[in-house]
Amino acid sequence: MSNYLHTFKSLLTQGIIIDDNNTLRIAKVLIPRLQRAYAQGRKNESELRELFLTDIFNALQENSLLEMNFVYGSAPIASSNDEHNFELLDGQQRLTTLFLLHWYVANSELDSIPEYLQKFEYQTRTTSTDFIRELTARKIIISDKPSKSIRKAKWYSYAFQNDATITAMLTMLDSIDEKYKQAAVHNLYERLDNLKFYVLLLEGYGLSEELYIKMNARGLPLTPFENFKSDLIKYMKSDERYQKDTIIGNLKKHSLKYYLAFASKIDTSWIDLFWEKDTTSSKEYNQRYFRFFNRYFFIKYVLEENKRRPSEDLRKDEKVLFFDDISEKMQDERYLHFNHYKEVISANPFKDYFRSVEIVLDVLNRYYKDVIRHAMQYPFENVDEWDFYSDRSAYRRINAIAFSAVVEYIEASAEAGIDILESFDEANFKRWMRIVWNMIENTNIDGIVPEIYLMSRLSEIIHLEGATKDVYTALSKRKKLSNDSRSLIEEIDKATEIVNHPEENWEEAFISAEHNDFLRGMIGFFFSPGMGIEKFNHRYAIVSNMFDTKAISKNYRKDALLIRAIMAQLNSWHNGLANLTFSQRIDRKEFVLKNILASKSTVKDMFCRVLDKNDNEIISTLEEETKPKEFVDKKLSVQDLNMLQQAYNRLCIDKNIYKWMWEVEEWRKKQFRIQWLYGHIFAAVPYTSASRIVLDTEREQLIEKLIREQGFINVDKDQQDRFDKDHLYYGYNIEIEKEYNSYWVDILFEMNHKYKIFIYIEDNHEREKLFEFFSSKGYEPEYRNEYIWLYEGNYNLFQDTYNSIMDDMNDLSNCIDEYKNDIA
């Protein structure tokens, strides 16, 4: 049936060739009411119209064959015992253009208009029907553009002006006229039979009756997807691999060249994937289809490229930018040509992308709605559902990774010789998606680089020997590599436990823990391979009480107990505190607390020690764990180690720090970070000046004692009010002052462990006299506006600094008394 080429004339005069012995005679070719207006003649389709007509007239002048792919239709209505009406479902644009071409050439070269053209009928609007009937009834003298000559005809009705199909037909006739006049040959009528196409009768393929409605509800042709599809099939046609016959449909006698069979499946078999009756608009249908192809080729491109170069190198790759960003933003509305897709396909001649696409779409079509879709959804909380064809707002990087995992699973199954279409292993697929989502959830996917990296690791896993039959066994046999992510190592450990100890039902235990509101797939900080199921369950029971939807639960937030115990395990700078971001709450973007639990081996060791205790011993054991240890780091000097020891001790002991930090965290919605800046160790909200505490000094106690015992007051009242509330000074500089013998004496605590003592004197003359007095006594005073700067020292340990300041203050007091006595 379908391997027979037809011409426009033969379709109308001879009918559709079923096989060598049977032909279905056609009474009319009908464009049914459900079809949209003719679009190729629209003014905004000039580029496509030019390309199409150029191909046509090149074939006519060269007297060569031009294949125009498929047209689809149905012949349910018998107009007589021998003839049927052929209702066109797809191919309206091409056949309408061929109709106009036949009419124009016949009108130019023949004595009359052939009667077979009257068998072509538009039923979309009565005006379209009337126009074609009048146009084919007689010849027209074309003295100007065809559109003008036709509009001058007596039969031309004013009502035709408001019919979009008629307007488009007239525009197309003008373009045909221009091409015809430019042609070197003008005996083209007989050569029109060089323009050929295949005809597919849908009834012969066991397709559903609803398909008729679906195909016609796709909307206007010439959408971005329709243009892409045309280029895709044209590319396949140029490859000899796709010229061989293949079987399609339910009847084995129906065979097609592969590229034509592929085209037919796009418009028939796979429609259900992207179409939902009564809810899917024609525009949305086309967009969904196009998104699938765009995302499929993005997956294939980055996976192939990542084998040759690191993920970081793909960050600014032109094709990655196109598939991941430009196409996602623009191709719902505008077709950006086939070049990037062609380059991806051509770059790997040993990869048969089209047969891979076919098996992916076949499997999705059969299993997506009942099996695959559910496993693709985010498993750890109720969030908006998404589909692999969802628009950009619902299709984020984590969704792209999940979809790539589905594609790779299907393709790896086919490559392993599994007939996945007939024997889809639902249990193994769900296990695979459990691993996928665990790794997605516990990887910081903050850009294209980690997205590509994780896609590649997952592709490697599912292509392990036997993975598509038993993913746990295959993963358990994989050796751990030095560059493996923490999430991958954890999944290897869990798979190994499941495989090696089937009697203990580890899978059920893991799944239960993984769905904890806090853990979400990550249990590595309290799981030890070989620990036994009873110990795991005991540890998990305690962990489930330690953490809740706000991260650390109330009992363990009290006095910052758990976070201080965690900090106490980080007694190193380079392997512990350096630039550590921390929090006691869940944050959907940073996962900062989980990162500490997963990445710090000393923290994991602490949890294992604590969690193996009896329930009534947990709190007291954690209290013991908060005790500071010796700070060690071979890369640092003794002086730096002393400073860090003090900061570390404070993080282990000072509860007020955490009380203030959690309050700031709540209103800023940002976490704190340990930073080494301006010679100090800070706990700070990055990029703020106020939300930071100096950790490596005891200046709070020092300043508090100077205020309480020596009568100083804080120059900044707001700062003092905050101290009275939190017992903390935060920010950079702190200045205190007191009046002594009619002068104001100030102490300024600056960054880099410096303090300075100076006297404020407003009167210029008296300031000058006092300056001379201090100079005569061997001091080296400095002027700073109304201040005389006298003393400078370092502050660090509380008592040492306090004694030093008191020595300076006593010396200063004696000097002021002496000066007062001299001037008296």
PDB file of C-alpha atoms in Angstrom, residues 288-524:
ATOM      1  CA  ARG A 288       5.160  19.264  23.856  1.00  0.00           C
ATOM      2  CA  TYR A 289       6.314  17.192  20.905  1.00  0.00           C
ATOM      3  CA  PHE A 290       9.098  19.624  20.067  1.00  0.00           C
ATOM      4  CA  ARG A 291      10.285  19.771  23.693  1.00  0.00           C
ATOM      5  CA  PHE A 292      10.740  16.002  23.695  1.00  0.00           C
ATOM      6  CA  PHE A 293      13.043  16.078  20.677  1.00  0.00           C
ATOM      7  CA  ASN A 294      14.958  19.095  21.938  1.00  0.00           C
ATOM      8  CA  ARG A 295      15.520  17.525  25.356  1.00  0.00           C
ATOM      9  CA  TYR A 296      16.384  14.132  23.902  1.00  0.00           C
ATOM     10  CA  PHE A 297      19.111  15.591  21.700  1.00  0.00           C
ATOM     11  CA  PHE A 298      20.377  17.699  24.598  1.00  0.00           C
ATOM     12  CA  ILE A 299      20.784  14.517  26.660  1.00  0.00           C
ATOM     13  CA  LYS A 300      22.549  12.702  23.851  1.00  0.00           C
ATOM     14  CA  TYR A 301      24.871  15.594  23.100  1.00  0.00           C
ATOM     15  CA  VAL A 302      26.083  16.243  26.640  1.00  0.00           C
ATOM     16  CA  LEU A 303      26.542  12.544  27.403  1.00  0.00           C
ATOM     17  CA  GLU A 304      28.681  12.033  24.316  1.00  0.00           C
ATOM     18  CA  GLU A 305      30.670  15.222  24.835  1.00  0.00           C
ATOM     19  CA  ASN A 306      31.270  14.525  28.523  1.00  0.00           C
ATOM     20  CA  LYS A 307      33.102  11.342  27.515  1.00  0.00           C
ATOM     21  CA  ARG A 308      35.608  13.509  25.647  1.00  0.00           C
ATOM     22  CA  ARG A 309      35.949  16.546  27.899  1.00  0.00           C
ATOM     23  CA  PRO A 310      35.114  17.602  31.476  1.00  0.00           C
ATOM     24  CA  SER A 311      31.701  18.934  32.456  1.00  0.00           C
ATOM     25  CA  GLU A 312      33.264  22.337  33.193  1.00  0.00           C
ATOM     26  CA  ASP A 313      34.280  22.672  29.534  1.00  0.00           C
ATOM     27  CA  LEU A 314      30.645  22.360  28.468  1.00  0.00           C
ATOM     28  CA  ARG A 315      29.490  25.333  30.526  1.00  0.00           C
ATOM     29  CA  LYS A 316      29.830  27.726  27.571  1.00  0.00           C
ATOM     30  CA  ASP A 317      29.498  25.195  24.762  1.00  0.00           C
ATOM     31  CA  GLU A 318      27.421  26.609  21.896  1.00  0.00           C
ATOM     32  CA  LYS A 319      25.179  23.565  21.525  1.00  0.00           C
ATOM     33  CA  VAL A 320      24.657  23.208  25.271  1.00  0.00           C
ATOM     34  CA  LEU A 321      23.618  26.855  25.357  1.00  0.00           C
ATOM     35  CA  PHE A 322      21.252  26.258  22.437  1.00  0.00           C
ATOM     36  CA  PHE A 323      19.522  23.138  23.792  1.00  0.00           C
ATOM     37  CA  ASP A 324      19.523  24.104  27.460  1.00  0.00           C
ATOM     38  CA  ASP A 325      18.610  27.767  27.177  1.00  0.00           C
ATOM     39  CA  ILE A 326      17.886  29.295  23.771  1.00  0.00           C
ATOM     40  CA  SER A 327      15.643  26.544  22.446  1.00  0.00           C
ATOM     41  CA  GLU A 328      13.807  26.175  25.764  1.00  0.00           C
ATOM     42  CA  LYS A 329      13.024  29.883  25.737  1.00  0.00           C
ATOM     43  CA  MET A 330      12.239  30.460  22.060  1.00  0.00           C
ATOM     44  CA  GLN A 331      11.230  27.379  20.091  1.00  0.00           C
ATOM     45  CA  ASP A 332       7.755  27.174  21.566  1.00  0.00           C
ATOM     46  CA  GLU A 333       7.033  30.135  19.312  1.00  0.00           C
ATOM     47  CA  ARG A 334       9.802  30.265  16.719  1.00  0.00           C
ATOM     48  CA  TYR A 335      11.715  27.593  14.802  1.00  0.00           C
ATOM     49  CA  LEU A 336      15.480  28.093  14.989  1.00  0.00           C
ATOM     50  CA  HIS A 337      16.431  25.741  12.157  1.00  0.00           C
ATOM     51  CA  PHE A 338      17.760  22.191  12.134  1.00  0.00           C
ATOM     52  CA  ASN A 339      21.491  22.949  12.187  1.00  0.00           C
ATOM     53  CA  HIS A 340      22.264  22.064  15.797  1.00  0.00           C
ATOM     54  CA  TYR A 341      20.294  18.809  15.657  1.00  0.00           C
ATOM     55  CA  LYS A 342      21.983  17.879  12.391  1.00  0.00           C
ATOM     56  CA  GLU A 343      25.431  18.528  13.850  1.00  0.00           C
ATOM     57  CA  VAL A 344      24.714  16.325  16.862  1.00  0.00           C
ATOM     58  CA  ILE A 345      23.471  13.473  14.669  1.00  0.00           C
ATOM     59  CA  SER A 346      26.257  13.796  12.104  1.00  0.00           C
ATOM     60  CA  ALA A 347      29.004  13.969  14.727  1.00  0.00           C
ATOM     61  CA  ASN A 348      28.414  10.365  15.746  1.00  0.00           C
ATOM     62  CA  PRO A 349      27.789   8.242  12.632  1.00  0.00           C
ATOM     63  CA  PHE A 350      28.010   5.017  14.646  1.00  0.00           C
ATOM     64  CA  LYS A 351      25.073   6.011  16.840  1.00  0.00           C
ATOM     65  CA  ASP A 352      21.643   5.372  15.344  1.00  0.00           C
ATOM     66  CA  TYR A 353      19.771   8.162  17.080  1.00  0.00           C
ATOM     67  CA  PHE A 354      16.529   7.606  15.191  1.00  0.00           C
ATOM     68  CA  ARG A 355      16.093   3.972  16.165  1.00  0.00           C
ATOM     69  CA  SER A 356      16.961   5.019  19.710  1.00  0.00           C
ATOM     70  CA  VAL A 357      14.325   7.743  19.595  1.00  0.00           C
ATOM     71  CA  GLU A 358      11.870   5.201  18.225  1.00  0.00           C
ATOM     72  CA  ILE A 359      12.348   2.707  21.065  1.00  0.00           C
ATOM     73  CA  VAL A 360      12.222   5.509  23.664  1.00  0.00           C
ATOM     74  CA  LEU A 361       8.958   6.852  22.268  1.00  0.00           C
ATOM     75  CA  ASP A 362       7.494   3.361  21.840  1.00  0.00           C
ATOM     76  CA  VAL A 363       8.224   2.511  25.477  1.00  0.00           C
ATOM     77  CA  LEU A 364       7.029   5.878  26.759  1.00  0.00           C
ATOM     78  CA  ASN A 365       3.863   5.538  24.707  1.00  0.00           C
ATOM     79  CA  ARG A 366       3.072   2.156  26.251  1.00  0.00           C
ATOM     80  CA  TYR A 367       4.264   2.594  29.856  1.00  0.00           C
ATOM     81  CA  TYR A 368       4.540   6.291  30.626  1.00  0.00           C
ATOM     82  CA  LYS A 369       1.119   7.039  32.062  1.00  0.00           C
ATOM     83  CA  ASP A 370       0.785   3.877  34.161  1.00  0.00           C
ATOM     84  CA  VAL A 371       4.360   3.210  35.310  1.00  0.00           C
ATOM     85  CA  ILE A 372       7.099   5.591  34.263  1.00  0.00           C
ATOM     86  CA  ARG A 373       5.439   8.901  35.076  1.00  0.00           C
ATOM     87  CA  HIS A 374       4.902   8.063  38.749  1.00  0.00           C
ATOM     88  CA  ALA A 375       8.515   6.966  39.207  1.00  0.00           C
ATOM     89  CA  MET A 376       9.696  10.196  37.579  1.00  0.00           C
ATOM     90  CA  GLN A 377       7.977  12.422  40.130  1.00  0.00           C
ATOM     91  CA  TYR A 378       9.864  13.987  43.024  1.00  0.00           C
ATOM     92  CA  PRO A 379       9.453  11.384  45.800  1.00  0.00           C
ATOM     93  CA  PHE A 380      10.259  13.244  49.011  1.00  0.00           C
ATOM     94  CA  GLU A 381       7.339  15.646  49.334  1.00  0.00           C
ATOM     95  CA  ASN A 382       4.223  16.733  47.509  1.00  0.00           C
ATOM     96  CA  VAL A 383       5.284  19.182  44.822  1.00  0.00           C
ATOM     97  CA  ASP A 384       3.721  20.108  41.507  1.00  0.00           C
ATOM     98  CA  GLU A 385       3.809  17.209  39.101  1.00  0.00           C
ATOM     99  CA  TRP A 386       5.718  17.520  35.860  1.00  0.00           C
ATOM    100  CA  ASP A 387       6.125  15.691  32.572  1.00  0.00           C
ATOM    101  CA  PHE A 388       9.138  15.299  30.328  1.00  0.00           C
ATOM    102  CA  TYR A 389       7.366  17.643  27.897  1.00  0.00           C
ATOM    103  CA  SER A 390       6.374  20.269  30.492  1.00  0.00           C
ATOM    104  CA  ASP A 391       7.225  23.876  29.774  1.00  0.00           C
ATOM    105  CA  ARG A 392      10.350  25.528  31.130  1.00  0.00           C
ATOM    106  CA  SER A 393       8.730  26.710  34.355  1.00  0.00           C
ATOM    107  CA  ALA A 394       8.020  23.119  35.441  1.00  0.00           C
ATOM    108  CA  TYR A 395      11.081  21.471  33.892  1.00  0.00           C
ATOM    109  CA  ARG A 396      14.078  22.293  36.072  1.00  0.00           C
ATOM    110  CA  ARG A 397      17.558  20.817  36.146  1.00  0.00           C
ATOM    111  CA  ILE A 398      16.538  18.021  38.508  1.00  0.00           C
ATOM    112  CA  ASN A 399      13.737  17.082  36.107  1.00  0.00           C
ATOM    113  CA  ALA A 400      16.141  17.061  33.174  1.00  0.00           C
ATOM    114  CA  ILE A 401      18.388  14.642  35.067  1.00  0.00           C
ATOM    115  CA  ALA A 402      15.440  12.389  35.950  1.00  0.00           C
ATOM    116  CA  PHE A 403      14.287  12.335  32.324  1.00  0.00           C
ATOM    117  CA  SER A 404      17.806  11.545  31.119  1.00  0.00           C
ATOM    118  CA  ALA A 405      17.850   8.604  33.545  1.00  0.00           C
ATOM    119  CA  VAL A 406      14.620   7.284  31.998  1.00  0.00           C
ATOM    120  CA  VAL A 407      15.954   7.662  28.455  1.00  0.00           C
ATOM    121  CA  GLU A 408      19.207   5.939  29.368  1.00  0.00           C
ATOM    122  CA  TYR A 409      17.371   3.104  31.104  1.00  0.00           C
ATOM    123  CA  ILE A 410      15.270   2.417  28.010  1.00  0.00           C
ATOM    124  CA  GLU A 411      18.221   2.594  25.627  1.00  0.00           C
ATOM    125  CA  ALA A 412      20.507   0.528  27.861  1.00  0.00           C
ATOM    126  CA  SER A 413      17.807  -2.155  28.077  1.00  0.00           C
ATOM    127  CA  ALA A 414      17.525  -2.306  24.300  1.00  0.00           C
ATOM    128  CA  GLU A 415      21.318  -2.409  23.930  1.00  0.00           C
ATOM    129  CA  ALA A 416      21.427  -5.315  26.397  1.00  0.00           C
ATOM    130  CA  GLY A 417      19.074  -7.298  24.139  1.00  0.00           C
ATOM    131  CA  ILE A 418      16.015  -6.920  26.370  1.00  0.00           C
ATOM    132  CA  ASP A 419      12.683  -6.610  24.564  1.00  0.00           C
ATOM    133  CA  ILE A 420      11.728  -3.759  26.880  1.00  0.00           C
ATOM    134  CA  LEU A 421       8.604  -2.940  24.877  1.00  0.00           C
ATOM    135  CA  GLU A 422       7.104  -6.359  25.589  1.00  0.00           C
ATOM    136  CA  SER A 423       8.699  -7.096  28.984  1.00  0.00           C
ATOM    137  CA  PHE A 424       9.154  -3.884  30.925  1.00  0.00           C
ATOM    138  CA  ASP A 425      10.600  -4.754  34.356  1.00  0.00           C
ATOM    139  CA  GLU A 426       8.628  -2.374  36.551  1.00  0.00           C
ATOM    140  CA  ALA A 427      10.320  -3.451  39.797  1.00  0.00           C
ATOM    141  CA  ASN A 428      13.850  -2.920  38.508  1.00  0.00           C
ATOM    142  CA  PHE A 429      12.874   0.395  36.930  1.00  0.00           C
ATOM    143  CA  LYS A 430      11.465   1.673  40.243  1.00  0.00           C
ATOM    144  CA  ARG A 431      14.679   0.638  42.000  1.00  0.00           C
ATOM    145  CA  TRP A 432      16.634   2.514  39.373  1.00  0.00           C
ATOM    146  CA  MET A 433      14.580   5.673  39.856  1.00  0.00           C
ATOM    147  CA  ARG A 434      14.995   5.382  43.639  1.00  0.00           C
ATOM    148  CA  ILE A 435      18.777   5.527  43.140  1.00  0.00           C
ATOM    149  CA  VAL A 436      18.381   8.384  40.652  1.00  0.00           C
ATOM    150  CA  TRP A 437      16.301  10.555  42.966  1.00  0.00           C
ATOM    151  CA  ASN A 438      18.531   9.857  45.966  1.00  0.00           C
ATOM    152  CA  MET A 439      21.542  11.066  44.003  1.00  0.00           C
ATOM    153  CA  ILE A 440      19.691  14.075  42.611  1.00  0.00           C
ATOM    154  CA  GLU A 441      18.459  15.098  46.053  1.00  0.00           C
ATOM    155  CA  ASN A 442      21.906  14.843  47.601  1.00  0.00           C
ATOM    156  CA  THR A 443      23.859  16.655  44.918  1.00  0.00           C
ATOM    157  CA  ASN A 444      24.031  20.441  44.860  1.00  0.00           C
ATOM    158  CA  ILE A 445      22.732  21.034  41.335  1.00  0.00           C
ATOM    159  CA  ASP A 446      23.293  24.766  41.085  1.00  0.00           C
ATOM    160  CA  GLY A 447      24.111  24.986  37.386  1.00  0.00           C
ATOM    161  CA  ILE A 448      24.735  23.164  34.125  1.00  0.00           C
ATOM    162  CA  VAL A 449      28.053  21.604  35.242  1.00  0.00           C
ATOM    163  CA  PRO A 450      26.703  19.439  38.109  1.00  0.00           C
ATOM    164  CA  GLU A 451      23.662  18.644  35.951  1.00  0.00           C
ATOM    165  CA  ILE A 452      25.846  17.206  33.166  1.00  0.00           C
ATOM    166  CA  TYR A 453      28.126  15.486  35.669  1.00  0.00           C
ATOM    167  CA  LEU A 454      25.215  13.678  37.329  1.00  0.00           C
ATOM    168  CA  MET A 455      23.607  12.776  33.998  1.00  0.00           C
ATOM    169  CA  SER A 456      26.888  11.161  32.973  1.00  0.00           C
ATOM    170  CA  ARG A 457      27.379   9.233  36.223  1.00  0.00           C
ATOM    171  CA  LEU A 458      23.838   7.874  36.036  1.00  0.00           C
ATOM    172  CA  SER A 459      24.339   6.879  32.410  1.00  0.00           C
ATOM    173  CA  GLU A 460      27.491   4.983  33.399  1.00  0.00           C
ATOM    174  CA  ILE A 461      25.631   3.158  36.172  1.00  0.00           C
ATOM    175  CA  ILE A 462      22.699   1.981  34.060  1.00  0.00           C
ATOM    176  CA  HIS A 463      25.093   0.799  31.364  1.00  0.00           C
ATOM    177  CA  LEU A 464      26.926  -1.444  33.850  1.00  0.00           C
ATOM    178  CA  GLU A 465      26.680  -5.095  32.928  1.00  0.00           C
ATOM    179  CA  GLY A 466      23.332  -6.478  34.058  1.00  0.00           C
ATOM    180  CA  ALA A 467      22.037  -3.149  35.424  1.00  0.00           C
ATOM    181  CA  THR A 468      18.820  -3.202  33.393  1.00  0.00           C
ATOM    182  CA  LYS A 469      18.034  -6.644  34.835  1.00  0.00           C
ATOM    183  CA  ASP A 470      19.170  -6.089  38.425  1.00  0.00           C
ATOM    184  CA  VAL A 471      20.461  -2.584  39.138  1.00  0.00           C
ATOM    185  CA  TYR A 472      21.341  -3.333  42.785  1.00  0.00           C
ATOM    186  CA  THR A 473      23.614  -6.254  41.897  1.00  0.00           C
ATOM    187  CA  ALA A 474      25.295  -4.337  39.082  1.00  0.00           C
ATOM    188  CA  LEU A 475      25.910  -1.313  41.310  1.00  0.00           C
ATOM    189  CA  SER A 476      27.210  -3.420  44.203  1.00  0.00           C
ATOM    190  CA  LYS A 477      29.906  -4.849  41.918  1.00  0.00           C
ATOM    191  CA  ARG A 478      31.125  -1.444  40.799  1.00  0.00           C
ATOM    192  CA  LYS A 479      34.407  -0.371  42.373  1.00  0.00           C
ATOM    193  CA  LYS A 480      34.473   2.984  44.146  1.00  0.00           C
ATOM    194  CA  LEU A 481      36.634   5.563  42.419  1.00  0.00           C
ATOM    195  CA  SER A 482      38.489   8.513  43.903  1.00  0.00           C
ATOM    196  CA  ASN A 483      36.353  11.041  42.031  1.00  0.00           C
ATOM    197  CA  ASP A 484      33.032   9.425  42.958  1.00  0.00           C
ATOM    198  CA  SER A 485      30.559  11.748  44.639  1.00  0.00           C
ATOM    199  CA  ARG A 486      29.411  11.098  48.209  1.00  0.00           C
ATOM    200  CA  SER A 487      25.903  10.352  46.973  1.00  0.00           C
ATOM    201  CA  LEU A 488      27.189   7.685  44.562  1.00  0.00           C
ATOM    202  CA  ILE A 489      29.359   6.042  47.215  1.00  0.00           C
ATOM    203  CA  GLU A 490      26.378   5.897  49.549  1.00  0.00           C
ATOM    204  CA  GLU A 491      24.219   4.230  46.875  1.00  0.00           C
ATOM    205  CA  ILE A 492      26.962   1.669  46.206  1.00  0.00           C
ATOM    206  CA  ASP A 493      27.110   0.873  49.937  1.00  0.00           C
ATOM    207  CA  LYS A 494      23.351   0.530  50.206  1.00  0.00           C
ATOM    208  CA  ALA A 495      23.085  -1.639  47.089  1.00  0.00           C
ATOM    209  CA  THR A 496      25.852  -3.882  48.433  1.00  0.00           C
ATOM    210  CA  GLU A 497      24.012  -4.317  51.734  1.00  0.00           C
ATOM    211  CA  ILE A 498      20.750  -5.135  49.933  1.00  0.00           C
ATOM    212  CA  VAL A 499      22.422  -7.749  47.721  1.00  0.00           C
ATOM    213  CA  ASN A 500      24.660  -9.343  50.352  1.00  0.00           C
ATOM    214  CA  HIS A 501      21.990  -9.629  53.065  1.00  0.00           C
ATOM    215  CA  PRO A 502      18.640 -10.337  51.374  1.00  0.00           C
ATOM    216  CA  GLU A 503      17.326 -11.962  54.550  1.00  0.00           C
ATOM    217  CA  GLU A 504      17.421  -8.636  56.424  1.00  0.00           C
ATOM    218  CA  ASN A 505      15.163  -6.680  54.041  1.00  0.00           C
ATOM    219  CA  TRP A 506      17.532  -3.719  53.800  1.00  0.00           C
ATOM    220  CA  GLU A 507      15.678  -2.171  50.884  1.00  0.00           C
ATOM    221  CA  GLU A 508      12.553  -1.609  52.979  1.00  0.00           C
ATOM    222  CA  ALA A 509      14.601  -0.180  55.852  1.00  0.00           C
ATOM    223  CA  PHE A 510      16.499   2.175  53.560  1.00  0.00           C
ATOM    224  CA  ILE A 511      13.369   3.407  51.815  1.00  0.00           C
ATOM    225  CA  SER A 512      11.693   4.113  55.146  1.00  0.00           C
ATOM    226  CA  ALA A 513      14.653   6.192  56.333  1.00  0.00           C
ATOM    227  CA  GLU A 514      15.156   7.908  52.973  1.00  0.00           C
ATOM    228  CA  HIS A 515      11.638   9.317  53.078  1.00  0.00           C
ATOM    229  CA  ASN A 516      12.253  11.038  56.404  1.00  0.00           C
ATOM    230  CA  ASP A 517      11.440  14.761  56.036  1.00  0.00           C
ATOM    231  CA  PHE A 518      15.015  15.706  56.823  1.00  0.00           C
ATOM    232  CA  LEU A 519      17.081  12.852  55.395  1.00  0.00           C
ATOM    233  CA  ARG A 520      15.521  12.706  51.922  1.00  0.00           C
ATOM    234  CA  GLY A 521      17.598   9.901  50.495  1.00  0.00           C
ATOM    235  CA  MET A 522      20.744  10.510  52.575  1.00  0.00           C
ATOM    236  CA  ILE A 523      21.546   8.128  55.447  1.00  0.00           C
ATOM    237  CA  GLY A 524      25.328   7.843  55.116  1.00  0.00           C
TER     238      GLY A 524
END
